[in-house]
Amino acid sequence: MNYSFSGQEKVFSPQLVYYKDIIEQNISRMAEIAGDPKRLWPHVKTHKMAEMVKLQLAKGIRHFKCATIAEAQMCAEAGAEALLLAYPLVGPNLGRFLTLCQRYPGTVCYAMSDNTEQAALMGKAALEAGTELLLMMDVDIGQHRTGVPLDDVVGTYRSWAALPGVRMCGLHCYDGHRHEQNYAQRLALVEETDKQILAIKEALQCGLVILGGTPSFPCHAALTEEALSPGTCVVQDADYQRMYPDMPFTPGAAVLTRVISRPGRQEFTLDMGTKAVASDPAVKAVIAGMEYAETVLHNEEHWVVRVPEEHIADIPPIGAILFAVPSHICPTTALYPSVPVIENGGIIGEWTVTARNRCIGI
């Protein structure tokens, strides 16, 4: 993939860059897999950008999933019809969420919980604010990070339905542990879980069920008619492209970086340290066109890579521009206050990473 563009020589490095035409293709492919864009609740943590929400709204996507109050406010201000704050509300965030609901009456705002005592506190706070809390139950379907265990869902859900100030609205079922690279294996495991979820839905006669993450949402889409919540594939990154070849998404972001040193015969250094790209994967990024390059050292401001003997002649000169596709795009985007946007080979503007800050008004 060639990420070069006109005017790149004027861009400071390191700098994350978004490619609008690629991202629009990814959004369209996501909607095609879902069968109907209205089924989608894409997670905005991947990009945290109001412009990205608007792009998806233009494609018929009306609902979004968020991890922070700032992300939720961003979605409401962009015109989302509904949003789910898929993160437990504790401390001052409960009051902030109720303020959000009151400030944006045109957006249906759902909260989420997995704890009876906290759900009761949420209902009490809603009553004190003169409103009713729309609540989704977070269901643990195997990741064991948050969520009510499957065996406890029916009884707990029914008890929550009696809580003052709470209106139960459905189930949130995120399977972030579904990382099987073989599609058939992933599908079989998702099918087993979906049968349990659909049986619970029938028993409760609850309305909304939101299923899956990026790797699993094509499986849920094929097996059910429920709502779907992919995230990463809207932009896509190097790890997901490598791990899930069955998914037709292209990385739509890259870090523009420059060669700053030549410390060895087979090594060169880039100005793209861990402050410029997510540090959580073992392989931080893949250099476009030099996929064979391997990391020697990755510090805060330096990335030293080594190429095989047969590729020594490919090492670019000091000052040369390269593009590195992040292995994990979500935390990489959050490192930048804004990103230049490329379309048809040129810069068309700059998008603010709106919800990078934890507070944008509420």
CSV table of C-alpha atoms in Angstrom, one decimal:
chain,number,residue,atom,x,y,z
A,1,MET,CA,0.0,0.0,0.0
A,2,ASN,CA,1.4,3.4,-1.0
A,3,TYR,CA,0.6,6.0,1.6
A,4,SER,CA,2.5,8.9,0.0
A,5,PHE,CA,0.7,12.1,-0.8
A,6,SER,CA,1.3,15.5,-2.3
A,7,GLY,CA,2.7,18.0,0.3
A,8,GLN,CA,4.1,15.3,2.6
A,9,GLU,CA,7.4,17.1,2.8
A,10,LYS,CA,5.8,19.9,4.7
A,11,VAL,CA,4.3,17.7,7.5
A,12,PHE,CA,6.1,17.6,10.8
A,13,SER,CA,7.1,14.1,11.9
A,14,PRO,CA,6.2,11.9,13.6
A,15,GLN,CA,2.6,12.5,12.6
A,16,LEU,CA,-0.4,10.2,12.3
A,17,VAL,CA,-2.3,10.6,9.0
A,18,TYR,CA,-5.8,9.5,8.1
A,19,TYR,CA,-6.9,8.5,4.5
A,20,LYS,CA,-10.5,9.5,4.0
A,21,ASP,CA,-11.1,7.4,0.8
A,22,ILE,CA,-9.9,4.2,2.4
A,23,ILE,CA,-11.9,4.9,5.6
A,24,GLU,CA,-15.1,5.4,3.6
A,25,GLN,CA,-14.5,2.1,1.9
A,26,ASN,CA,-14.1,0.4,5.2
A,27,ILE,CA,-17.3,2.0,6.5
A,28,SER,CA,-19.2,0.7,3.4
A,29,ARG,CA,-17.8,-2.8,3.8
A,30,MET,CA,-18.7,-2.8,7.5
A,31,ALA,CA,-22.3,-1.9,6.5
A,32,GLU,CA,-22.4,-4.5,3.8
A,33,ILE,CA,-21.4,-7.2,6.3
A,34,ALA,CA,-24.0,-6.0,8.7
A,35,GLY,CA,-26.6,-6.1,5.9
A,36,ASP,CA,-28.2,-2.9,7.2
A,37,PRO,CA,-26.2,0.1,8.6
A,38,LYS,CA,-28.9,0.6,11.2
A,39,ARG,CA,-27.7,-2.6,12.9
A,40,LEU,CA,-24.3,-1.1,13.6
A,41,TRP,CA,-23.2,0.5,16.9
A,42,PRO,CA,-19.5,1.2,16.0
A,43,HIS,CA,-17.2,1.9,18.9
A,44,VAL,CA,-15.8,5.5,18.6
A,45,LYS,CA,-12.8,4.8,20.9
A,46,THR,CA,-10.9,3.8,17.7
A,47,HIS,CA,-10.8,7.4,16.4
A,48,LYS,CA,-12.4,9.7,19.0
A,49,MET,CA,-13.3,12.2,16.2
A,50,ALA,CA,-16.5,14.0,15.5
A,51,GLU,CA,-15.7,14.1,11.7
A,52,MET,CA,-15.5,10.3,11.8
A,53,VAL,CA,-18.9,10.1,13.4
A,54,LYS,CA,-20.3,12.4,10.7
A,55,LEU,CA,-18.8,10.2,8.0
A,56,GLN,CA,-20.6,7.2,9.4
A,57,LEU,CA,-23.9,9.1,9.8
A,58,ALA,CA,-23.6,10.0,6.1
A,59,LYS,CA,-23.5,6.2,5.4
A,60,GLY,CA,-26.7,5.5,7.3
A,61,ILE,CA,-25.2,4.5,10.7
A,62,ARG,CA,-27.2,6.1,13.5
A,63,HIS,CA,-26.0,4.5,16.7
A,64,PHE,CA,-22.6,4.5,18.4
A,65,LYS,CA,-20.8,2.9,21.4
A,66,CYS,CA,-18.5,4.9,23.6
A,67,ALA,CA,-16.1,4.4,26.5
A,68,THR,CA,-16.0,7.9,28.0
A,69,ILE,CA,-18.3,10.7,28.7
A,70,ALA,CA,-16.3,12.9,26.3
A,71,GLU,CA,-16.9,10.3,23.5
A,72,ALA,CA,-20.6,10.2,24.3
A,73,GLN,CA,-20.8,14.0,24.2
A,74,MET,CA,-19.0,14.1,20.9
A,75,CYS,CA,-21.4,11.6,19.4
A,76,ALA,CA,-24.5,13.5,20.7
A,77,GLU,CA,-23.1,16.8,19.3
A,78,ALA,CA,-22.5,15.2,16.0
A,79,GLY,CA,-26.1,14.1,15.7
A,80,ALA,CA,-26.2,10.4,16.8
A,81,GLU,CA,-29.7,9.1,17.3
A,82,ALA,CA,-28.6,6.8,20.1
A,83,LEU,CA,-25.4,6.0,22.0
A,84,LEU,CA,-24.3,3.4,24.6
A,85,LEU,CA,-21.8,4.4,27.2
A,86,ALA,CA,-20.3,0.9,27.5
A,87,TYR,CA,-18.3,1.5,30.6
A,88,PRO,CA,-19.4,1.3,34.3
A,89,LEU,CA,-20.5,4.6,35.7
A,90,VAL,CA,-18.9,5.2,39.1
A,91,GLY,CA,-18.0,8.3,41.1
A,92,PRO,CA,-18.6,11.7,39.4
A,93,ASN,CA,-19.2,10.1,36.0
A,94,LEU,CA,-22.7,9.1,37.0
A,95,GLY,CA,-23.7,12.7,37.5
A,96,ARG,CA,-21.9,13.7,34.3
A,97,PHE,CA,-23.9,11.0,32.4
A,98,LEU,CA,-27.2,12.3,33.7
A,99,THR,CA,-26.2,15.8,32.7
A,100,LEU,CA,-25.4,14.5,29.2
A,101,CYS,CA,-28.8,12.9,28.9
A,102,GLN,CA,-30.5,16.2,29.9
A,103,ARG,CA,-28.4,18.3,27.7
A,104,TYR,CA,-28.9,16.3,24.5
A,105,PRO,CA,-32.6,15.2,24.6
A,106,GLY,CA,-32.4,14.4,20.8
A,107,THR,CA,-30.0,11.5,21.5
A,108,VAL,CA,-31.1,8.4,23.3
A,109,CYS,CA,-28.4,7.7,25.9
A,110,TYR,CA,-28.0,4.2,27.4
A,111,ALA,CA,-25.9,3.5,30.4
A,112,MET,CA,-24.5,0.1,31.3
A,113,SER,CA,-23.8,-1.9,34.5
A,114,ASP,CA,-22.9,-5.3,35.8
A,115,ASN,CA,-23.5,-4.7,39.6
A,116,THR,CA,-26.8,-4.6,41.4
A,117,GLU,CA,-25.7,-2.2,44.1
A,118,GLN,CA,-24.4,0.2,41.5
A,119,ALA,CA,-27.5,-0.1,39.4
A,120,ALA,CA,-29.6,0.8,42.4
A,121,LEU,CA,-27.4,3.9,43.0
A,122,MET,CA,-27.8,4.9,39.4
A,123,GLY,CA,-31.5,4.6,39.6
A,124,LYS,CA,-31.5,6.7,42.8
A,125,ALA,CA,-29.4,9.4,41.2
A,126,ALA,CA,-31.7,9.5,38.2
A,127,LEU,CA,-34.8,10.0,40.4
A,128,GLU,CA,-33.1,12.8,42.3
A,129,ALA,CA,-32.3,14.4,38.9
A,130,GLY,CA,-36.0,14.1,38.0
A,131,THR,CA,-35.4,11.5,35.2
A,132,GLU,CA,-35.2,7.8,34.4
A,133,LEU,CA,-32.0,5.9,33.6
A,134,LEU,CA,-32.0,3.8,30.4
A,135,LEU,CA,-29.9,0.8,31.4
A,136,MET,CA,-28.3,-2.0,29.5
A,137,MET,CA,-26.9,-5.1,31.4
A,138,ASP,CA,-23.3,-5.9,30.6
A,139,VAL,CA,-23.0,-9.6,30.1
A,140,ASP,CA,-19.8,-11.6,30.5
A,141,ILE,CA,-19.6,-14.0,27.6
A,142,GLY,CA,-16.1,-15.1,28.1
A,143,GLN,CA,-13.6,-12.3,28.4
A,144,HIS,CA,-14.0,-12.1,32.3
A,145,ARG,CA,-13.2,-8.3,32.4
A,146,THR,CA,-16.7,-7.0,33.3
A,147,GLY,CA,-20.2,-8.3,33.0
A,148,VAL,CA,-22.8,-10.5,34.7
A,149,PRO,CA,-22.1,-14.2,34.3
A,150,LEU,CA,-24.4,-15.9,31.8
A,151,ASP,CA,-26.0,-18.1,34.4
A,152,ASP,CA,-27.0,-15.1,36.5
A,153,VAL,CA,-28.3,-12.9,33.7
A,154,VAL,CA,-32.1,-13.7,33.8
A,155,GLY,CA,-32.5,-13.5,37.5
A,156,THR,CA,-30.4,-10.4,37.9
A,157,TYR,CA,-32.0,-8.6,35.0
A,158,ARG,CA,-35.5,-9.2,36.4
A,159,SER,CA,-34.4,-7.9,39.8
A,160,TRP,CA,-33.0,-4.7,38.1
A,161,ALA,CA,-36.3,-4.2,36.3
A,162,ALA,CA,-37.9,-3.5,39.7
A,163,LEU,CA,-35.3,-0.8,40.7
A,164,PRO,CA,-36.7,2.7,41.1
A,165,GLY,CA,-35.4,5.2,38.5
A,166,VAL,CA,-34.2,2.4,36.1
A,167,ARG,CA,-35.7,1.3,32.8
A,168,MET,CA,-34.1,-2.0,31.6
A,169,CYS,CA,-33.4,-1.8,27.9
A,170,GLY,CA,-31.4,-4.9,26.9
A,171,LEU,CA,-28.1,-6.7,26.9
A,172,HIS,CA,-24.5,-5.7,25.9
A,173,CYS,CA,-22.5,-8.7,25.0
A,174,TYR,CA,-18.9,-8.0,24.1
A,175,ASP,CA,-16.6,-10.9,23.2
A,176,GLY,CA,-13.2,-9.2,23.1
A,177,HIS,CA,-11.5,-12.6,23.7
A,178,ARG,CA,-12.6,-13.9,20.2
A,179,HIS,CA,-9.2,-13.8,18.5
A,180,GLU,CA,-9.3,-17.0,16.5
A,181,GLN,CA,-7.6,-16.3,13.2
A,182,ASN,CA,-9.5,-19.1,11.4
A,183,TYR,CA,-12.9,-17.9,10.5
A,184,ALA,CA,-14.7,-21.3,10.7
A,185,GLN,CA,-13.4,-21.8,14.2
A,186,ARG,CA,-14.4,-18.3,15.2
A,187,LEU,CA,-17.8,-18.8,13.7
A,188,ALA,CA,-18.4,-22.0,15.6
A,189,LEU,CA,-17.5,-20.5,18.9
A,190,VAL,CA,-19.6,-17.4,18.3
A,191,GLU,CA,-22.6,-19.6,17.3
A,192,GLU,CA,-22.4,-21.5,20.6
A,193,THR,CA,-22.5,-18.2,22.6
A,194,ASP,CA,-25.2,-16.7,20.4
A,195,LYS,CA,-27.5,-19.6,21.1
A,196,GLN,CA,-27.2,-18.8,24.8
A,197,ILE,CA,-27.8,-15.1,24.4
A,198,LEU,CA,-30.8,-15.6,22.2
A,199,ALA,CA,-32.3,-18.0,24.7
A,200,ILE,CA,-31.8,-15.4,27.4
A,201,LYS,CA,-33.4,-12.7,25.2
A,202,GLU,CA,-36.4,-14.8,24.6
A,203,ALA,CA,-36.8,-15.6,28.3
A,204,LEU,CA,-36.5,-11.9,29.2
A,205,GLN,CA,-38.4,-10.5,26.2
A,206,CYS,CA,-35.9,-7.7,26.3
A,207,GLY,CA,-35.5,-5.3,23.4
A,208,LEU,CA,-32.0,-4.4,22.4
A,209,VAL,CA,-29.1,-6.8,22.2
A,210,ILE,CA,-25.7,-5.5,21.1
A,211,LEU,CA,-23.2,-8.2,20.1
A,212,GLY,CA,-19.5,-8.5,19.4
A,213,GLY,CA,-16.3,-6.6,18.5
A,214,THR,CA,-14.5,-6.3,15.2
A,215,PRO,CA,-13.2,-9.9,14.8
A,216,SER,CA,-16.6,-11.4,15.8
A,217,PHE,CA,-19.1,-9.1,14.3
A,218,PRO,CA,-19.2,-10.8,10.8
A,219,CYS,CA,-20.0,-14.0,12.7
A,220,HIS,CA,-22.8,-12.4,14.7
A,221,ALA,CA,-24.1,-10.8,11.6
A,222,ALA,CA,-24.4,-14.1,9.8
A,223,LEU,CA,-26.0,-15.9,12.8
A,224,THR,CA,-28.4,-13.3,14.2
A,225,GLU,CA,-30.4,-10.2,13.5
A,226,GLU,CA,-29.1,-8.4,16.5
A,227,ALA,CA,-27.2,-5.1,16.7
A,228,LEU,CA,-23.4,-5.2,16.1
A,229,SER,CA,-20.6,-3.2,17.6
A,230,PRO,CA,-17.3,-3.4,15.6
A,231,GLY,CA,-14.7,-0.7,16.1
A,232,THR,CA,-11.2,-1.0,14.8
A,233,CYS,CA,-12.2,-2.0,11.2
A,234,VAL,CA,-13.5,1.5,10.6
A,235,VAL,CA,-9.9,2.7,10.4
A,236,GLN,CA,-8.2,-0.8,10.5
A,237,ASP,CA,-4.6,-1.5,11.6
A,238,ALA,CA,-1.7,-3.8,10.8
A,239,ASP,CA,-2.5,-6.4,13.5
A,240,TYR,CA,-6.1,-6.9,12.5
A,241,GLN,CA,-5.2,-7.0,8.8
A,242,ARG,CA,-2.6,-9.7,9.6
A,243,MET,CA,-4.7,-11.7,12.0
A,244,TYR,CA,-8.0,-11.7,10.2
A,245,PRO,CA,-7.5,-12.1,6.4
A,246,ASP,CA,-11.2,-13.0,6.0
A,247,MET,CA,-12.1,-9.4,6.8
A,248,PRO,CA,-12.1,-7.0,3.8
A,249,PHE,CA,-10.7,-3.9,5.5
A,250,THR,CA,-7.6,-1.8,4.6
A,251,PRO,CA,-5.5,0.2,7.1
A,252,GLY,CA,-6.7,3.8,6.6
A,253,ALA,CA,-4.1,5.4,8.8
A,254,ALA,CA,-0.3,5.6,8.9
A,255,VAL,CA,2.4,7.4,10.8
A,256,LEU,CA,4.6,9.7,8.7
A,257,THR,CA,8.1,9.3,10.0
A,258,ARG,CA,11.6,10.3,8.9
A,259,VAL,CA,15.0,8.6,9.0
A,260,ILE,CA,17.2,10.4,11.5
A,261,SER,CA,20.3,8.1,11.9
A,262,ARG,CA,22.2,5.1,10.5
A,263,PRO,CA,23.7,3.4,13.6
A,264,GLY,CA,24.8,0.2,11.8
A,265,ARG,CA,25.3,-1.5,8.5
A,266,GLN,CA,21.8,-3.1,8.6
A,267,GLU,CA,20.1,-0.6,10.9
A,268,PHE,CA,18.5,2.8,10.6
A,269,THR,CA,16.6,4.9,13.1
A,270,LEU,CA,13.2,6.6,12.7
A,271,ASP,CA,11.8,9.5,14.7
A,272,MET,CA,8.8,7.4,15.7
A,273,GLY,CA,9.2,6.4,19.3
A,274,THR,CA,6.6,5.0,21.8
A,275,LYS,CA,5.2,8.5,22.2
A,276,ALA,CA,4.1,8.4,18.5
A,277,VAL,CA,2.6,4.9,18.3
A,278,ALA,CA,0.8,2.5,20.6
A,279,SER,CA,3.2,0.7,22.8
A,280,ASP,CA,1.0,-2.3,23.8
A,281,PRO,CA,1.6,-4.8,20.8
A,282,ALA,CA,4.9,-6.6,20.6
A,283,VAL,CA,5.4,-5.3,17.1
A,284,LYS,CA,4.4,-1.6,17.3
A,285,ALA,CA,4.1,-0.9,13.6
A,286,VAL,CA,4.9,-2.1,10.1
A,287,ILE,CA,6.8,0.0,7.6
A,288,ALA,CA,4.8,0.2,4.4
A,289,GLY,CA,7.0,-1.4,1.6
A,290,MET,CA,9.6,-2.6,4.1
A,291,GLU,CA,7.5,-5.2,5.9
A,292,TYR,CA,10.7,-7.3,6.4
A,293,ALA,CA,12.2,-4.7,8.7
A,294,GLU,CA,12.5,-5.8,12.4
A,295,THR,CA,12.6,-3.8,15.5
A,296,VAL,CA,16.0,-3.6,17.3
A,297,LEU,CA,15.1,-0.9,19.9
A,298,HIS,CA,12.0,1.2,20.5
A,299,ASN,CA,12.3,4.1,23.0
A,300,GLU,CA,10.3,7.2,23.7
A,301,GLU,CA,11.5,9.2,20.6
A,302,HIS,CA,13.5,6.6,18.6
A,303,TRP,CA,12.7,3.5,16.6
A,304,VAL,CA,15.7,1.5,15.5
A,305,VAL,CA,15.0,-1.2,12.9
A,306,ARG,CA,17.1,-3.8,11.1
A,307,VAL,CA,16.8,-5.1,7.6
A,308,PRO,CA,18.0,-8.5,6.2
A,309,GLU,CA,21.4,-8.5,4.5
A,310,GLU,CA,19.7,-8.7,1.1
A,311,HIS,CA,17.8,-5.5,1.7
A,312,ILE,CA,20.7,-3.2,2.8
A,313,ALA,CA,20.5,-1.3,-0.5
A,314,ASP,CA,16.9,-0.5,0.4
A,315,ILE,CA,17.8,1.5,3.5
A,316,PRO,CA,16.7,5.1,2.8
A,317,PRO,CA,18.9,8.2,3.3
A,318,ILE,CA,18.8,10.4,6.3
A,319,GLY,CA,15.7,12.7,6.1
A,320,ALA,CA,13.7,10.3,4.0
A,321,ILE,CA,10.0,10.0,4.6
A,322,LEU,CA,8.5,6.6,5.4
A,323,PHE,CA,5.0,5.5,6.5
A,324,ALA,CA,4.4,3.0,9.3
A,325,VAL,CA,1.0,1.4,9.8
A,326,PRO,CA,0.3,1.1,13.5
A,327,SER,CA,-0.3,-2.4,14.9
A,328,HIS,CA,-2.9,-1.0,17.2
A,329,ILE,CA,-4.7,2.1,15.8
A,330,CYS,CA,-7.0,3.0,18.8
A,331,PRO,CA,-4.4,4.1,21.4
A,332,THR,CA,-2.2,5.5,18.6
A,333,THR,CA,-4.9,7.9,17.5
A,334,ALA,CA,-5.3,9.1,21.1
A,335,LEU,CA,-1.6,10.3,21.1
A,336,TYR,CA,-2.4,13.1,18.6
A,337,PRO,CA,-4.5,16.2,19.1
A,338,SER,CA,-5.3,16.3,15.4
A,339,VAL,CA,-4.6,14.4,12.1
A,340,PRO,CA,-4.1,15.6,8.6
A,341,VAL,CA,-6.6,14.0,6.3
A,342,ILE,CA,-5.8,12.7,2.8
A,343,GLU,CA,-8.1,12.3,-0.1
A,344,ASN,CA,-7.2,11.7,-3.8
A,345,GLY,CA,-3.5,11.9,-3.0
A,346,GLY,CA,-3.6,15.3,-1.2
A,347,ILE,CA,-4.3,16.9,2.1
A,348,ILE,CA,-7.9,18.1,2.3
A,349,GLY,CA,-7.9,19.3,5.9
A,350,GLU,CA,-7.2,18.3,9.5
A,351,TRP,CA,-9.5,16.5,11.9
A,352,THR,CA,-9.4,17.1,15.6
A,353,VAL,CA,-9.2,14.1,17.9
A,354,THR,CA,-12.2,15.6,19.8
A,355,ALA,CA,-12.5,13.1,22.6
A,356,ARG,CA,-8.8,12.7,23.3
A,357,ASN,CA,-9.4,14.8,26.3
A,358,ARG,CA,-11.4,13.2,29.1
A,359,CYS,CA,-13.6,16.3,29.4
A,360,ILE,CA,-15.0,18.4,26.5
A,361,GLY,CA,-17.6,20.3,28.4
A,362,ILE,CA,-19.4,18.0,30.8
